[in-house]
GROMACS .gro file of C-alpha atoms in nm:
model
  208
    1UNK     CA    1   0.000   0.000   0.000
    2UNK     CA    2   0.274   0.202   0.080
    3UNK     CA    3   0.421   0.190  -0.240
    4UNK     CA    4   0.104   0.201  -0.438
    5UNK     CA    5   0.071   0.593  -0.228
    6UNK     CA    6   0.397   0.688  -0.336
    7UNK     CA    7   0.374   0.634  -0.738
    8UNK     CA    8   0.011   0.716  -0.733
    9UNK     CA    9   0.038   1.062  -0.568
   10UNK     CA   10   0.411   1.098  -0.729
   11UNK     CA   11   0.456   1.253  -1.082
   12UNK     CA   12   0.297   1.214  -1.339
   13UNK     CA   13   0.105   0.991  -1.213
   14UNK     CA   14  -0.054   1.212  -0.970
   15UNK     CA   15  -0.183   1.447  -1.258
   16UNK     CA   16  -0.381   1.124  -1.380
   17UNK     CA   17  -0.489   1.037  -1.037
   18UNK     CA   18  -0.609   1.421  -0.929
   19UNK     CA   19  -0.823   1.368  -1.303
   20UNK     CA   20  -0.935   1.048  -1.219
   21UNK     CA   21  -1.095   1.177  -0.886
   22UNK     CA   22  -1.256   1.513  -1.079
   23UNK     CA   23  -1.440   1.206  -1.310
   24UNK     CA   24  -1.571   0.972  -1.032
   25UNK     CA   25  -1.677   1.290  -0.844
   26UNK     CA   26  -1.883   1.388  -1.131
   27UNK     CA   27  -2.023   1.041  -1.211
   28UNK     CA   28  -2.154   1.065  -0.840
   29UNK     CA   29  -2.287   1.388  -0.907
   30UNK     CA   30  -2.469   1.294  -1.222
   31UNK     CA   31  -2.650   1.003  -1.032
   32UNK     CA   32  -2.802   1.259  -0.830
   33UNK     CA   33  -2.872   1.450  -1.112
   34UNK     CA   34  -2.765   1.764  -1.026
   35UNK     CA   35  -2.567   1.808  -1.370
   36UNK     CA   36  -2.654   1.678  -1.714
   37UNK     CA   37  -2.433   1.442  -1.921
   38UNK     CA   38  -2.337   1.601  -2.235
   39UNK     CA   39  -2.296   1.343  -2.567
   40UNK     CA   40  -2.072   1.411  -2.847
   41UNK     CA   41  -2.189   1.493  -3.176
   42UNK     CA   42  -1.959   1.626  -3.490
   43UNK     CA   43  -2.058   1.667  -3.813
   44UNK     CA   44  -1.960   1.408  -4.080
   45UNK     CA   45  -1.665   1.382  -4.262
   46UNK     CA   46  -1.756   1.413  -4.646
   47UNK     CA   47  -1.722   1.073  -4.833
   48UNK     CA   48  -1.350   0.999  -4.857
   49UNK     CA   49  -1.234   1.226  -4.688
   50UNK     CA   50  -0.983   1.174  -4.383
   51UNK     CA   51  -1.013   1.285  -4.031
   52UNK     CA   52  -0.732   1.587  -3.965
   53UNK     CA   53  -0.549   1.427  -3.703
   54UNK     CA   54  -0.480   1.768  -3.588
   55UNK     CA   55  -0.817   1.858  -3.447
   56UNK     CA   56  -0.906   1.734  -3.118
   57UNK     CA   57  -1.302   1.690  -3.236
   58UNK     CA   58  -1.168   1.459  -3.576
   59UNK     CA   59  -0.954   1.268  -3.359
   60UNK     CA   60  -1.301   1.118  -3.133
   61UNK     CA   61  -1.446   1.075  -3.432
   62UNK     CA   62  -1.121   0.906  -3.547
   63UNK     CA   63  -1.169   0.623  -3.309
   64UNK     CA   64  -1.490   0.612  -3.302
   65UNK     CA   65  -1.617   0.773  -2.997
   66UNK     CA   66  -1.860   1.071  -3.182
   67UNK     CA   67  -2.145   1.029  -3.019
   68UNK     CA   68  -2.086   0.916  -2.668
   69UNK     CA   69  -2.091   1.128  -2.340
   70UNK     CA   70  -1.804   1.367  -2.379
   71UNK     CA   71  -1.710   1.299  -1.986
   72UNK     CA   72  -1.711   0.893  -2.018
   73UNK     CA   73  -1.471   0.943  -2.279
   74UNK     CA   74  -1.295   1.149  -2.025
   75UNK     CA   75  -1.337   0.886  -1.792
   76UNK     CA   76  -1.150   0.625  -2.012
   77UNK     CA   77  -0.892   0.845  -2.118
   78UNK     CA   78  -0.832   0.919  -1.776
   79UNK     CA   79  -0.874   0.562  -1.654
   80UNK     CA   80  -0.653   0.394  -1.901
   81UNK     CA   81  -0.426   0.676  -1.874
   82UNK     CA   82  -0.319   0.622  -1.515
   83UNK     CA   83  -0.319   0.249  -1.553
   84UNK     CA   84   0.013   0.326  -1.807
   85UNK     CA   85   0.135   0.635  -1.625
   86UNK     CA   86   0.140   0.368  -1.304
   87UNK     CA   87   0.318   0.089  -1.429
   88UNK     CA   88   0.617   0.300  -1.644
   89UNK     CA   89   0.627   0.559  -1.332
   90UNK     CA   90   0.676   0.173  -1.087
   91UNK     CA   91   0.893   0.011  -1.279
   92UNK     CA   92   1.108   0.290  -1.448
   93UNK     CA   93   1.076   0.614  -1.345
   94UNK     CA   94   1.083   0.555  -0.956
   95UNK     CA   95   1.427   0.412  -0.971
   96UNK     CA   96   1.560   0.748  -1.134
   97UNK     CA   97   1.662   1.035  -0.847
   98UNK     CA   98   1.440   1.344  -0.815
   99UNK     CA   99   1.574   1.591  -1.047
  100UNK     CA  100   1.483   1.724  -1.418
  101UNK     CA  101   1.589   1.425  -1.553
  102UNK     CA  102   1.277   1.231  -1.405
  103UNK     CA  103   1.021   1.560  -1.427
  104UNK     CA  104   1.124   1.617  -1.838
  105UNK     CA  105   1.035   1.175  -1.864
  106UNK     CA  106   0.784   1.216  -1.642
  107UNK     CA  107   0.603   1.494  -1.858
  108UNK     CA  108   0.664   1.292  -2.175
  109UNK     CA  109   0.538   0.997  -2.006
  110UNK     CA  110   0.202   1.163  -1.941
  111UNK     CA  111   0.197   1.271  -2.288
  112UNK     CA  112   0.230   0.928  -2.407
  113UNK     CA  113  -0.002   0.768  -2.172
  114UNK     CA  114  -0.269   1.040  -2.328
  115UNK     CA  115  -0.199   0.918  -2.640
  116UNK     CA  116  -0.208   0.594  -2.595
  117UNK     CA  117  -0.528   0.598  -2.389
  118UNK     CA  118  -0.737   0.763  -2.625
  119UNK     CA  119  -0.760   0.486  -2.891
  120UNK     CA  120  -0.789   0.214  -2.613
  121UNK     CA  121  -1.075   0.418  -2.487
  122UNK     CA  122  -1.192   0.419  -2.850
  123UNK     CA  123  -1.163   0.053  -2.866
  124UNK     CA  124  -1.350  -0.031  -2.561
  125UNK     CA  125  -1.650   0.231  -2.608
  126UNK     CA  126  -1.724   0.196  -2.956
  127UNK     CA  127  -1.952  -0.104  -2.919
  128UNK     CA  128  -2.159   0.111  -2.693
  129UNK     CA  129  -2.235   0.388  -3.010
  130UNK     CA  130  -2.566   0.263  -3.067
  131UNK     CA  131  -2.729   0.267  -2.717
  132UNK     CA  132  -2.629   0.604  -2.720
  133UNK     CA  133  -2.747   0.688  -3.087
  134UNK     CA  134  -3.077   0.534  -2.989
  135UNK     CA  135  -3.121   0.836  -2.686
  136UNK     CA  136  -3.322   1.074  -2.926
  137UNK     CA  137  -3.301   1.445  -2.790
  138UNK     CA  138  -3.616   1.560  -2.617
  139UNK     CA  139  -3.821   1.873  -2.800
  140UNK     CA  140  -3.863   2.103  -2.505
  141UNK     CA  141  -4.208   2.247  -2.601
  142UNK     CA  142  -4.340   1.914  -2.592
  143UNK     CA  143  -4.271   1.874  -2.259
  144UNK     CA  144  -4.457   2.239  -2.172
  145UNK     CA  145  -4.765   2.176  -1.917
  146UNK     CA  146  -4.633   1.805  -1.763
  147UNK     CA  147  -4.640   1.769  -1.427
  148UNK     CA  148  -4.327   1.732  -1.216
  149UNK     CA  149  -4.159   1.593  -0.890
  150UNK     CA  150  -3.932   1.785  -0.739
  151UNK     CA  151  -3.600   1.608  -0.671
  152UNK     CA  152  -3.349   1.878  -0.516
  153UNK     CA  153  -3.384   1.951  -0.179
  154UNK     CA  154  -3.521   2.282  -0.295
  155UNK     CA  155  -3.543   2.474  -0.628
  156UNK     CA  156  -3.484   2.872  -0.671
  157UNK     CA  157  -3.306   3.103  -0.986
  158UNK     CA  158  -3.014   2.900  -0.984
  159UNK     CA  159  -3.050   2.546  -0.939
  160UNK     CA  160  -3.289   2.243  -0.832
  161UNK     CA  161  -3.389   1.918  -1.030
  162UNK     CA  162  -3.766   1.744  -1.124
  163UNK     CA  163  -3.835   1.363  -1.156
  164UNK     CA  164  -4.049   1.377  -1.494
  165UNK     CA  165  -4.247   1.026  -1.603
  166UNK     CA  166  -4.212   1.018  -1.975
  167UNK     CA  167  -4.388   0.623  -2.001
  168UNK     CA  168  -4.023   0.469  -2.025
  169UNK     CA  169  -3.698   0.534  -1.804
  170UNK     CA  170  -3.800   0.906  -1.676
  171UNK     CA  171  -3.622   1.222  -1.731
  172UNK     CA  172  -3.432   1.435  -1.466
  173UNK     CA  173  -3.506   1.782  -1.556
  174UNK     CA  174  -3.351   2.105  -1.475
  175UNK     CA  175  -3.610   2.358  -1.281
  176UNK     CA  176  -3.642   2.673  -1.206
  177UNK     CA  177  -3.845   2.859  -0.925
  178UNK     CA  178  -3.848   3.193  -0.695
  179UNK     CA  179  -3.658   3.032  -0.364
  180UNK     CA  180  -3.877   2.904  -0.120
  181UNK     CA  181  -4.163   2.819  -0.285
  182UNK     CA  182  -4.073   2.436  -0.357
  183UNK     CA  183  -3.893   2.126  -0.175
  184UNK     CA  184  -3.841   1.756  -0.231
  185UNK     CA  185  -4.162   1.570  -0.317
  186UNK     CA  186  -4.360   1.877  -0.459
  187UNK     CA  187  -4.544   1.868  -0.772
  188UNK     CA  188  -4.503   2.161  -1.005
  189UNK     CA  189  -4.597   2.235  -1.389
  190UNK     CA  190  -4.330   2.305  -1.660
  191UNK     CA  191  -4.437   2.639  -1.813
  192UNK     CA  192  -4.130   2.782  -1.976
  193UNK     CA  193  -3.840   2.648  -2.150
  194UNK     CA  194  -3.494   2.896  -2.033
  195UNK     CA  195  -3.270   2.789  -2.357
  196UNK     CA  196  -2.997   2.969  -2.169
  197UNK     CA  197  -2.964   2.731  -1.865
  198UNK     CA  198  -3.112   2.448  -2.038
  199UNK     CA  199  -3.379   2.425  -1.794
  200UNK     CA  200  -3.735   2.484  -1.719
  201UNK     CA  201  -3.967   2.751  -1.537
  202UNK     CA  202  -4.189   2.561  -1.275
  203UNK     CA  203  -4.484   2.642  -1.072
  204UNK     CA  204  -4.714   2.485  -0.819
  205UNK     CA  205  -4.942   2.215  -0.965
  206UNK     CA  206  -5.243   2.363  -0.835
  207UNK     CA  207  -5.171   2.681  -0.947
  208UNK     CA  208  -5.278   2.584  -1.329
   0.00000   0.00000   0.00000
């Protein structure tokens, strides 16, 4: 354990495992929906053409990964990054002396282990393309008049989360109030769509 401390809070490694963290932390966020899980979408390449390996967006679409959630990419990249940056940093770069010598491998290293990640990541999360092609974007104005239940502990100008039933999985839904008017549990009415903040203007059910 001891050792495992050392090269995981040692550089590079550290940068990987300081990322990694940021990811799980979000993940855990995201099942409480308090933040929404943005999926990647670029525009096609024309017919024959070639992705330019110098843009980051042609690159994911490269290996595959347009159309998944930008941060499970992240998540992979990250994963499989620290995985590399681990074993090298273990087995190579801990038996060099601190000095610039071991920083200037240790930032190539982390380059590398980038690199190397991404099409890994690629490889592993392609499969999963179509369950994510399948998740058809919801048109806001349809949703206009539904009822709501509130899922935040409260809701006011800047935050707070509805359970919606749609008839299959149910949508988490960002919502918008005055403070103080609604908690957990409370049914409210989606009346206006705020492009802006990607969320929704609520008010009490029986207020309709």
């Amino acid at each position: 354990m001891e050792t495992f401390l050392q090269v995981a809070l040692s550089f590079p490694t550290l940068v990987f495992s300081v990322l990694l963290a940021v990811a799980v932390t979000y993940w855990l966020i995201a099942m409480l929906g308090l933040v929404d899980i943005e999926i990647v979408k670029l525009a096609p390449l024309p017919e024959g053409a070639e992705p330019d390996p110098g843009g980051a967006a042609s690159l994911l679409m490269k290996y595959g990964l347009d159309g998944m959630p930008l941060t499970l990419i992240a998540t992979g990249v990250f994963f499989f990054g620290w995985l590399i940056s681990y074993f090298v940093d273990l087995l190579l770069l801990q038996q060099l002396a601190s000095g610039p010598l071991r920083w200037l491998l240790g930032a190539g290293l982390m380059l590398v282990a980038t690199l190397i990640a991404l099409p890994i990541t690629g490889l592993l999360l392609h499969p999963l393309t179509p369950l994510f092609a399948k998740v058809k974007p919801v048109d806001s104005d349809s949703l206009l008049g539904r009822v709501a239940r509130v899922r935040s502990p409260d809701v006011n100008a800047q935050r707070g989360t509805a359970d919606l039933d749609d008839g299959a999985a149910g949508l988490v839904l960002q919502v918008r109030a005055d403070a103080g008017q609604f908690t957990r549990g409370d049914e409210v009415v989606l009346v206006e769509y705020l492009p802006t903040q990607n969320a929704y203007r609520v008010i009490a059910r029986g207020a309709v």
